[in-house]
Coordinates of C-alpha atoms in Angstrom, one line a residue:
X1468 CA 6.0 -4.0 -111.6
X1469 CA 3.1 -5.6 -109.5
X1470 CA 2.3 -9.0 -109.7
X1471 CA -0.1 -11.0 -108.5
X1472 CA 1.1 -13.7 -105.8
X1473 CA -1.0 -16.0 -104.0
X1474 CA 0.0 -16.9 -100.0
X1475 CA -1.2 -20.1 -97.6
X1476 CA 0.3 -19.4 -94.2
X1477 CA -1.5 -22.4 -91.4
X1478 CA -1.0 -22.6 -87.8
X1479 CA 1.2 -25.2 -86.4
X1480 CA -0.2 -28.9 -86.5
X1481 CA -3.2 -27.2 -88.2
X1482 CA -4.9 -27.1 -85.3
X1483 CA -8.5 -25.8 -86.3
X1484 CA -8.2 -22.6 -83.9
X1485 CA -9.3 -19.9 -85.9
X1486 CA -12.8 -19.1 -84.8
X1487 CA -14.7 -16.0 -83.0
X1488 CA -12.4 -13.4 -81.8
X1489 CA -9.0 -14.9 -83.4
X1490 CA -10.3 -14.8 -86.7
X1491 CA -11.7 -11.0 -86.3
X1492 CA -7.5 -10.6 -85.0
X1493 CA -6.2 -12.0 -87.9
X1494 CA -8.4 -10.3 -90.0
X1495 CA -7.8 -7.2 -88.4
X1496 CA -3.7 -8.8 -88.5
X1497 CA -3.8 -8.8 -91.7
X1498 CA -4.9 -5.3 -92.7
X1499 CA -2.4 -3.5 -90.9
X1500 CA 0.3 -5.4 -92.1
X1501 CA -0.8 -4.6 -95.4
X1502 CA -1.0 -0.7 -94.9
X1503 CA 2.6 -0.8 -93.3
X1504 CA 4.4 -3.2 -96.0
X1505 CA 2.8 -1.8 -99.4
X1506 CA 1.4 -4.8 -100.3
X1507 CA -2.3 -4.8 -101.3
X1508 CA -4.6 -7.5 -100.2
X1509 CA -6.5 -8.5 -103.5
X1510 CA -8.9 -11.2 -101.4
X1511 CA -8.6 -13.2 -98.4
X1512 CA -10.1 -15.8 -96.8
X1513 CA -10.4 -17.6 -93.0
X1514 CA -10.2 -21.1 -92.5
X1515 CA -10.4 -22.7 -88.9
X1516 CA -6.3 -23.7 -89.4
X1517 CA -5.1 -20.8 -91.2
X1518 CA -5.3 -17.6 -93.9
X1519 CA -5.3 -17.9 -97.7
X1520 CA -4.5 -14.4 -99.8
X1521 CA -4.0 -13.1 -102.8
X1522 CA -2.1 -9.7 -102.9
X1523 CA -0.4 -8.0 -105.2
X1524 CA 3.2 -7.2 -104.5
X1525 CA 6.3 -6.0 -106.3
X1526 CA 8.7 -8.6 -104.9
X1527 CA 9.2 -11.8 -102.9
X1528 CA 10.8 -9.4 -100.0
X1529 CA 7.5 -7.7 -99.8
X1530 CA 5.8 -10.6 -99.5
X1531 CA 8.2 -11.7 -96.9
X1532 CA 7.6 -8.3 -95.1
X1533 CA 3.7 -8.5 -94.8
X1534 CA 4.0 -12.8 -93.5
X1535 CA 6.7 -11.1 -90.9
X1536 CA 4.4 -8.2 -89.9
X1537 CA 1.1 -10.2 -89.8
X1538 CA 2.6 -12.5 -87.3
X1539 CA 3.9 -9.7 -84.9
X1540 CA 0.8 -8.0 -85.1
X1541 CA -1.3 -10.9 -84.5
X1542 CA 0.6 -12.0 -81.3
X1543 CA 0.8 -8.8 -80.0
X1544 CA -3.1 -8.7 -79.9
X1545 CA -3.6 -12.3 -78.6
X1546 CA -3.1 -12.7 -74.8
X1547 CA -5.1 -15.2 -74.3
X1548 CA -5.6 -18.4 -76.8
X1549 CA -1.9 -19.9 -77.9
X1550 CA -2.2 -19.5 -81.4
X1551 CA 1.2 -19.9 -83.1
X1552 CA 1.7 -19.1 -86.9
X1553 CA 4.3 -22.1 -88.8
X1554 CA 7.6 -20.9 -89.7
X1555 CA 6.5 -21.0 -93.2
X1556 CA 5.0 -20.2 -95.7
X1557 CA 3.8 -21.2 -99.2
X1558 CA 4.0 -18.5 -101.9
X1559 CA 3.2 -18.5 -105.3
X1560 CA 3.3 -16.2 -108.5
X1561 CA -0.5 -15.8 -110.8
X1562 CA 0.2 -15.8 -114.4
X1563 CA -2.4 -13.5 -115.9
X1564 CA -4.2 -16.6 -117.5
X1565 CA -4.4 -18.6 -113.8
X1566 CA -6.2 -15.9 -112.0
X1567 CA -9.4 -16.8 -112.6
X1568 CA -8.8 -20.2 -111.4
X1569 CA -7.6 -18.8 -108.1
X1570 CA -10.3 -16.5 -107.5
X1571 CA -13.1 -19.9 -107.7
X1572 CA -10.1 -21.6 -105.3
X1573 CA -11.2 -18.4 -102.7
X1574 CA -14.7 -18.4 -103.3
X1575 CA -14.2 -22.0 -102.4
X1576 CA -12.3 -21.6 -99.3
X1577 CA -14.6 -19.2 -98.1
X1578 CA -17.5 -21.4 -98.6
X1579 CA -15.5 -24.5 -97.1
X1580 CA -14.9 -22.4 -94.2
X1581 CA -18.6 -21.0 -93.7
X1582 CA -19.6 -24.6 -93.6
X1583 CA -16.8 -25.6 -90.9
X1584 CA -17.9 -23.1 -88.6
X1585 CA -21.6 -23.5 -88.5
X1586 CA -21.8 -27.2 -88.5
X1587 CA -25.5 -27.8 -86.3
X1588 CA -25.4 -31.2 -85.8
X1589 CA -25.1 -32.3 -82.1
X1590 CA -22.0 -33.9 -80.5
X1591 CA -22.4 -36.7 -78.2
X1592 CA -22.6 -36.9 -74.6
X1593 CA -18.8 -38.2 -74.3
X1594 CA -17.5 -34.9 -76.6
X1595 CA -19.4 -33.3 -74.6
X1596 CA -18.4 -34.3 -71.9
X1597 CA -14.6 -34.3 -72.8
X1598 CA -14.8 -30.5 -73.8
X1599 CA -16.2 -29.5 -70.5
X1600 CA -13.5 -31.4 -69.1
X1601 CA -10.9 -29.6 -71.0
X1602 CA -12.8 -26.5 -70.1
X1603 CA -11.7 -27.3 -66.5
X1604 CA -8.0 -28.0 -67.1
X1605 CA -8.5 -24.4 -68.7
X1606 CA -10.4 -23.2 -65.8
X1607 CA -7.1 -25.0 -63.2
X1608 CA -4.2 -23.4 -65.5
X1609 CA -5.5 -20.1 -65.1
X1610 CA -6.2 -20.1 -61.7
X1611 CA -2.3 -21.3 -61.2
X1612 CA -1.2 -18.8 -63.7
X1613 CA -3.0 -15.9 -61.6
X1614 CA -2.6 -16.6 -58.1
X1615 CA 0.9 -19.4 -58.1
X1616 CA 0.6 -23.3 -57.8
X1617 CA 0.8 -23.5 -54.0
X1618 CA -1.7 -20.7 -53.8
X1619 CA -4.5 -22.6 -55.5
X1620 CA -3.7 -26.0 -54.5
X1621 CA -4.0 -24.5 -50.9
X1622 CA -7.4 -22.4 -51.9
X1623 CA -9.4 -26.2 -53.1
X1624 CA -7.5 -28.2 -50.1
X1625 CA -9.3 -25.4 -47.9
X1626 CA -12.5 -25.4 -49.9
X1627 CA -12.7 -29.2 -49.8
X1628 CA -11.8 -29.9 -46.0
X1629 CA -14.7 -27.1 -45.5
X1630 CA -16.9 -29.2 -46.9
X1631 CA -16.0 -32.9 -45.7
X1632 CA -18.5 -34.8 -43.7
X1633 CA -18.4 -33.0 -40.0
X1634 CA -16.3 -35.6 -37.6
X1635 CA -19.0 -35.1 -34.1
X1636 CA -21.8 -33.0 -33.1
X1637 CA -19.5 -30.7 -32.2
X1638 CA -18.2 -30.3 -35.4
X1639 CA -21.6 -29.6 -37.3
X1640 CA -22.7 -27.5 -34.6
X1641 CA -19.8 -25.4 -35.3
X1642 CA -19.9 -25.2 -39.4
X1643 CA -23.9 -24.2 -38.6
X1644 CA -22.8 -21.4 -36.6
X1645 CA -20.6 -20.1 -39.2
X1646 CA -23.5 -20.3 -41.7
X1647 CA -25.4 -18.4 -39.4
X1648 CA -22.9 -15.5 -38.9
X1649 CA -21.8 -15.9 -43.2
X1650 CA -25.3 -14.6 -44.0
X1651 CA -25.0 -11.4 -45.7
X1652 CA -21.4 -11.2 -45.3
X1653 CA -20.2 -14.4 -46.7
X1654 CA -17.4 -16.9 -45.5
X1655 CA -14.3 -14.9 -45.4
X1656 CA -14.9 -12.3 -42.6
X1657 CA -15.9 -15.4 -40.6
X1658 CA -13.1 -17.3 -41.1
X1659 CA -10.9 -14.2 -39.8
X1660 CA -12.5 -14.5 -36.9
X1661 CA -13.4 -18.3 -36.7
X1662 CA -10.7 -18.7 -33.5
X1663 CA -12.4 -15.5 -31.3
X1664 CA -15.8 -17.3 -32.1
X1665 CA -14.8 -20.7 -31.1
X1666 CA -13.8 -19.5 -28.0
X1667 CA -16.9 -17.6 -27.1
X1668 CA -18.5 -20.5 -28.2
X1669 CA -17.3 -22.5 -25.5
X1670 CA -15.5 -24.2 -28.6
X1671 CA -18.9 -24.9 -30.3
X1672 CA -20.0 -27.7 -27.8
X1673 CA -23.4 -27.5 -27.8
X1674 CA -23.9 -28.7 -24.1
X1675 CA -22.4 -25.9 -23.0
X1676 CA -23.8 -22.9 -25.8
X1677 CA -26.7 -24.3 -24.3
X1678 CA -25.7 -22.6 -20.8
X1679 CA -24.8 -19.4 -21.9
X1680 CA -27.3 -16.6 -20.6
X1681 CA -28.3 -13.0 -21.6
X1682 CA -25.5 -11.4 -20.0
X1683 CA -23.0 -13.8 -21.8
X1684 CA -24.9 -12.5 -24.9
X1685 CA -24.3 -9.1 -23.7
X1686 CA -20.9 -9.6 -23.5
X1687 CA -19.7 -11.1 -26.7
X1688 CA -20.8 -7.7 -28.6
X1689 CA -17.1 -6.6 -26.7
X1690 CA -15.4 -9.5 -27.9
X1691 CA -13.5 -9.5 -31.5
X1692 CA -16.3 -11.4 -33.3
X1693 CA -19.0 -10.6 -35.7
X1694 CA -21.1 -8.2 -33.8
X1695 CA -24.7 -9.4 -34.5
X1696 CA -27.0 -9.3 -31.4
X1697 CA -29.6 -11.4 -34.2
X1698 CA -26.9 -13.7 -35.2
X1699 CA -24.9 -13.9 -31.4
X1700 CA -29.0 -14.8 -29.8
X1701 CA -29.6 -17.6 -32.9
X1702 CA -26.8 -19.5 -32.2
X1703 CA -27.1 -19.9 -28.5
X1704 CA -30.6 -20.5 -29.3
X1705 CA -30.1 -23.2 -31.9
X1706 CA -27.0 -24.6 -29.1
X1707 CA -30.3 -25.2 -26.7
X1708 CA -32.2 -27.1 -29.3
X1709 CA -29.4 -29.0 -30.6
X1710 CA -28.5 -30.3 -26.9
X1711 CA -32.4 -31.0 -26.4
X1712 CA -32.9 -33.6 -29.3
X1713 CA -30.0 -35.4 -28.3
X1714 CA -31.0 -35.5 -24.6
X1715 CA -31.5 -39.0 -25.1
X1716 CA -27.7 -40.2 -25.5
X1717 CA -27.6 -40.1 -29.3
X1718 CA -26.4 -37.5 -31.8
X1719 CA -27.7 -35.0 -34.2
X1720 CA -25.4 -36.3 -37.1
X1721 CA -27.6 -40.0 -36.4
X1722 CA -30.7 -38.1 -36.2
X1723 CA -29.7 -36.7 -40.0
X1724 CA -28.1 -39.9 -41.7
X1725 CA -31.6 -41.6 -40.1
X1726 CA -33.7 -38.3 -42.5
X1727 CA -30.9 -38.9 -45.8
X1728 CA -32.0 -42.8 -45.7
X1729 CA -35.4 -41.8 -47.1
X1730 CA -34.5 -38.5 -49.0
X1731 CA -33.6 -38.2 -52.6
X1732 CA -30.5 -36.5 -53.8
X1733 CA -31.0 -35.8 -56.7
X1734 CA -33.5 -33.2 -55.7
X1735 CA -30.9 -31.3 -53.5
X1736 CA -31.9 -33.2 -50.8
X1737 CA -35.0 -31.6 -49.6
X1738 CA -36.4 -33.4 -47.0
X1739 CA -33.2 -32.6 -44.8
X1740 CA -33.3 -29.7 -45.8
X1741 CA -37.4 -29.2 -44.2
X1742 CA -35.6 -30.9 -41.0
X1743 CA -32.9 -28.3 -40.1
X1744 CA -35.4 -25.6 -40.9
X1745 CA -38.2 -26.9 -38.2
X1746 CA -35.2 -27.9 -36.0
X1747 CA -33.2 -24.4 -36.1
X1748 CA -34.0 -20.7 -35.8
X1749 CA -32.4 -18.6 -38.0
X1750 CA -32.5 -21.2 -40.7
X1751 CA -34.3 -20.4 -44.7
X1752 CA -34.6 -22.2 -47.5
X1753 CA -31.3 -21.2 -48.5
X1754 CA -29.3 -21.4 -45.4
X1755 CA -30.5 -24.6 -45.0
X1756 CA -28.9 -25.7 -47.8
X1757 CA -25.7 -24.5 -47.3
X1758 CA -25.6 -26.0 -43.9
X1759 CA -26.1 -29.5 -45.1
X1760 CA -23.8 -28.6 -48.1
X1761 CA -21.4 -27.3 -45.4
X1762 CA -22.1 -31.1 -43.7
X1763 CA -20.9 -33.0 -47.3
X1764 CA -24.0 -33.3 -49.0
X1765 CA -22.8 -32.0 -52.1
X1766 CA -26.4 -32.0 -53.7
X1767 CA -28.0 -29.5 -51.3
X1768 CA -26.9 -26.4 -53.2
X1769 CA -24.2 -25.1 -55.8
X1770 CA -21.9 -22.2 -55.4
X1771 CA -23.4 -18.9 -56.4
X1772 CA -19.8 -18.1 -58.3
X1773 CA -19.1 -21.7 -60.3
X1774 CA -23.0 -21.3 -61.2
X1775 CA -22.7 -18.0 -63.0
X1776 CA -19.0 -19.7 -64.7
X1777 CA -21.5 -22.9 -66.0
X1778 CA -24.4 -20.7 -67.4
X1779 CA -22.1 -17.9 -69.3
X1780 CA -20.6 -20.8 -70.6
X1781 CA -24.2 -22.2 -71.8
X1782 CA -23.3 -25.4 -69.8
X1783 CA -26.3 -24.9 -67.6
X1784 CA -29.3 -23.1 -68.0
X1785 CA -29.9 -19.8 -65.5
X1786 CA -33.3 -21.0 -63.9
X1787 CA -31.9 -24.9 -63.9
X1788 CA -32.3 -25.8 -60.6
X1789 CA -29.0 -26.3 -58.0
X1790 CA -29.2 -30.0 -58.1
X1791 CA -28.7 -30.2 -61.9
X1792 CA -26.1 -27.5 -61.8
X1793 CA -24.3 -30.1 -59.2
X1794 CA -24.7 -33.0 -61.3
X1795 CA -23.5 -31.7 -63.8
X1796 CA -20.1 -31.0 -61.9
X1797 CA -19.8 -34.3 -60.3
X1798 CA -19.8 -35.6 -63.7
X1799 CA -16.9 -33.8 -64.6
X1800 CA -15.2 -34.8 -61.8
X1801 CA -16.0 -38.5 -62.1
X1802 CA -14.7 -38.2 -65.7
X1803 CA -11.7 -36.7 -64.2
X1804 CA -11.2 -38.6 -61.4
X1805 CA -11.5 -35.8 -59.1
X1806 CA -13.8 -35.2 -56.0
X1807 CA -16.4 -32.9 -57.0
X1808 CA -15.7 -30.2 -54.7
X1809 CA -12.2 -29.6 -55.9
X1810 CA -13.8 -29.2 -59.5
X1811 CA -16.2 -26.8 -57.8
X1812 CA -13.6 -25.1 -56.0
X1813 CA -11.9 -24.9 -58.8
X1814 CA -14.5 -22.9 -61.0
X1815 CA -15.3 -20.8 -58.3
X1816 CA -12.3 -19.6 -57.6
X1817 CA -11.8 -18.6 -61.2
X1818 CA -15.6 -16.6 -60.8
X1819 CA -14.3 -14.7 -57.4
X1820 CA -10.9 -13.8 -58.5
X1821 CA -10.2 -14.3 -61.9
X1822 CA -11.8 -12.4 -65.1
X1823 CA -15.7 -14.4 -65.2
X1824 CA -17.0 -12.1 -61.5
X1825 CA -20.1 -10.8 -61.7
X1826 CA -19.0 -7.7 -63.7
X1827 CA -16.8 -9.8 -66.1
X1828 CA -13.3 -9.0 -67.8
X1829 CA -14.1 -11.2 -71.2
X1830 CA -11.2 -9.9 -72.9
X1831 CA -8.6 -11.3 -70.3
X1832 CA -10.8 -14.8 -70.0
X1833 CA -9.2 -17.7 -71.0
X1834 CA -12.3 -19.2 -71.9
X1835 CA -12.9 -16.4 -74.3
X1836 CA -13.0 -18.6 -77.5
X1837 CA -14.7 -21.2 -75.9
X1838 CA -17.7 -18.8 -74.1
X1839 CA -21.3 -17.9 -76.1
X1840 CA -21.5 -14.8 -73.9
X1841 CA -18.1 -13.5 -74.2
X1842 CA -18.1 -14.0 -77.6
X1843 CA -21.7 -12.3 -78.0
X1844 CA -20.7 -9.5 -76.0
X1845 CA -17.4 -8.1 -78.8
X1846 CA -18.1 -5.9 -81.5
X1847 CA -19.1 -7.8 -85.1
X1848 CA -17.8 -5.1 -87.2
X1849 CA -15.8 -6.5 -90.0
X1850 CA -12.6 -4.7 -90.2
X1851 CA -11.5 -2.5 -93.4
X1852 CA -8.6 -3.7 -96.2
X1853 CA -7.2 -1.4 -98.3
X1854 CA -7.9 -3.8 -101.2
X1855 CA -8.4 -2.3 -104.7
X1856 CA -12.0 -2.6 -105.3
X1857 CA -14.5 -2.8 -102.2
X1858 CA -15.7 -6.1 -103.8
X1859 CA -12.2 -7.4 -102.8
X1860 CA -12.3 -6.8 -99.6
X1861 CA -11.2 -9.5 -96.6
X1862 CA -14.3 -11.9 -96.0
X1863 CA -15.2 -13.4 -92.3
X1864 CA -17.7 -15.8 -91.8
X1865 CA -19.9 -15.9 -88.5
X1866 CA -18.7 -18.0 -85.2
X1867 CA -20.6 -20.9 -84.0
X1868 CA -18.1 -21.5 -81.8
X1869 CA -18.7 -22.5 -77.9
X1870 CA -19.9 -25.2 -75.9
X1871 CA -22.9 -27.3 -76.6
X1872 CA -25.9 -26.3 -74.7

């Protein structure tokens, strides 16, 4: 003979993790567990830290089977966010005269869960930064689990080294040429033939590059480098311009330092960018900012992958200027006591090789529960249940999970 029971099962440490996708997964797991165990779910409410349900079962053994199946079903589908359930649940048999009071309690649970997930108060700036710092840690853990800790650390070190301040004019000119060759291709192909490029361009010494003639430029088309005649000619021409600007005995980096003193980093070094476009050929606004970025001017431009990730997290607006994105990353780095380039490298790595690519794989993303863009792409259909009456189906609450703008 069936009896009515009250069940309360919470996650470990009663952490408020059942939001958004996890909330729907828990409801679907309860529906499947109910179907396979023979226990009828009369009413169920999801709170951020656990589940409350009124069920109809023949014995405690059936309830135990329901709970075990529920945990198994939930664990099999929750592959992104860790949400472990407590080893024991609160189970109480309800007498007929107590049923009304328990139904009132379930309704209050529903209202409490809805309210907790729809708070509209804006968190403080410190709370916002703590949340973003947690995002960075999750990104770094995801990168390490995907590529291994050694490879991830090596990628970050390479990125920081490539954007460190150049040692001298030769190093700065080499980075300028690499930016020109990377246009339209990315820096991967340039890095793979870096040694051949250095040999072809006389070690990127501006004075020696300035002496290269038409015959040498034609011969380069047979070398194992990026065989683009327009880019080759641009680098040779820029070598001549660089040499002409430093003929008096100074260095071009000294010219850059003098111009930087009168520029505004918070606006992305606009005067420096204009100076580079005037001094060299084949440098547009984007390549000029990218050159400055490779010379250690962090605020000059944002990495497209890091920017895409922060935009999908609603941390920055899609139309925000690059300087705004860089200020946010710099603030995150300061909060975490890190180099800004290392934080940007982690975000860029996650966006390039992780789930947050141009065509995202949100279902595999470790940030899904904090990403408004990912949650918006998921189906909103509520799971069905085998309840006795339609009015007693499982209840769902809309989630307002995600980082504040």
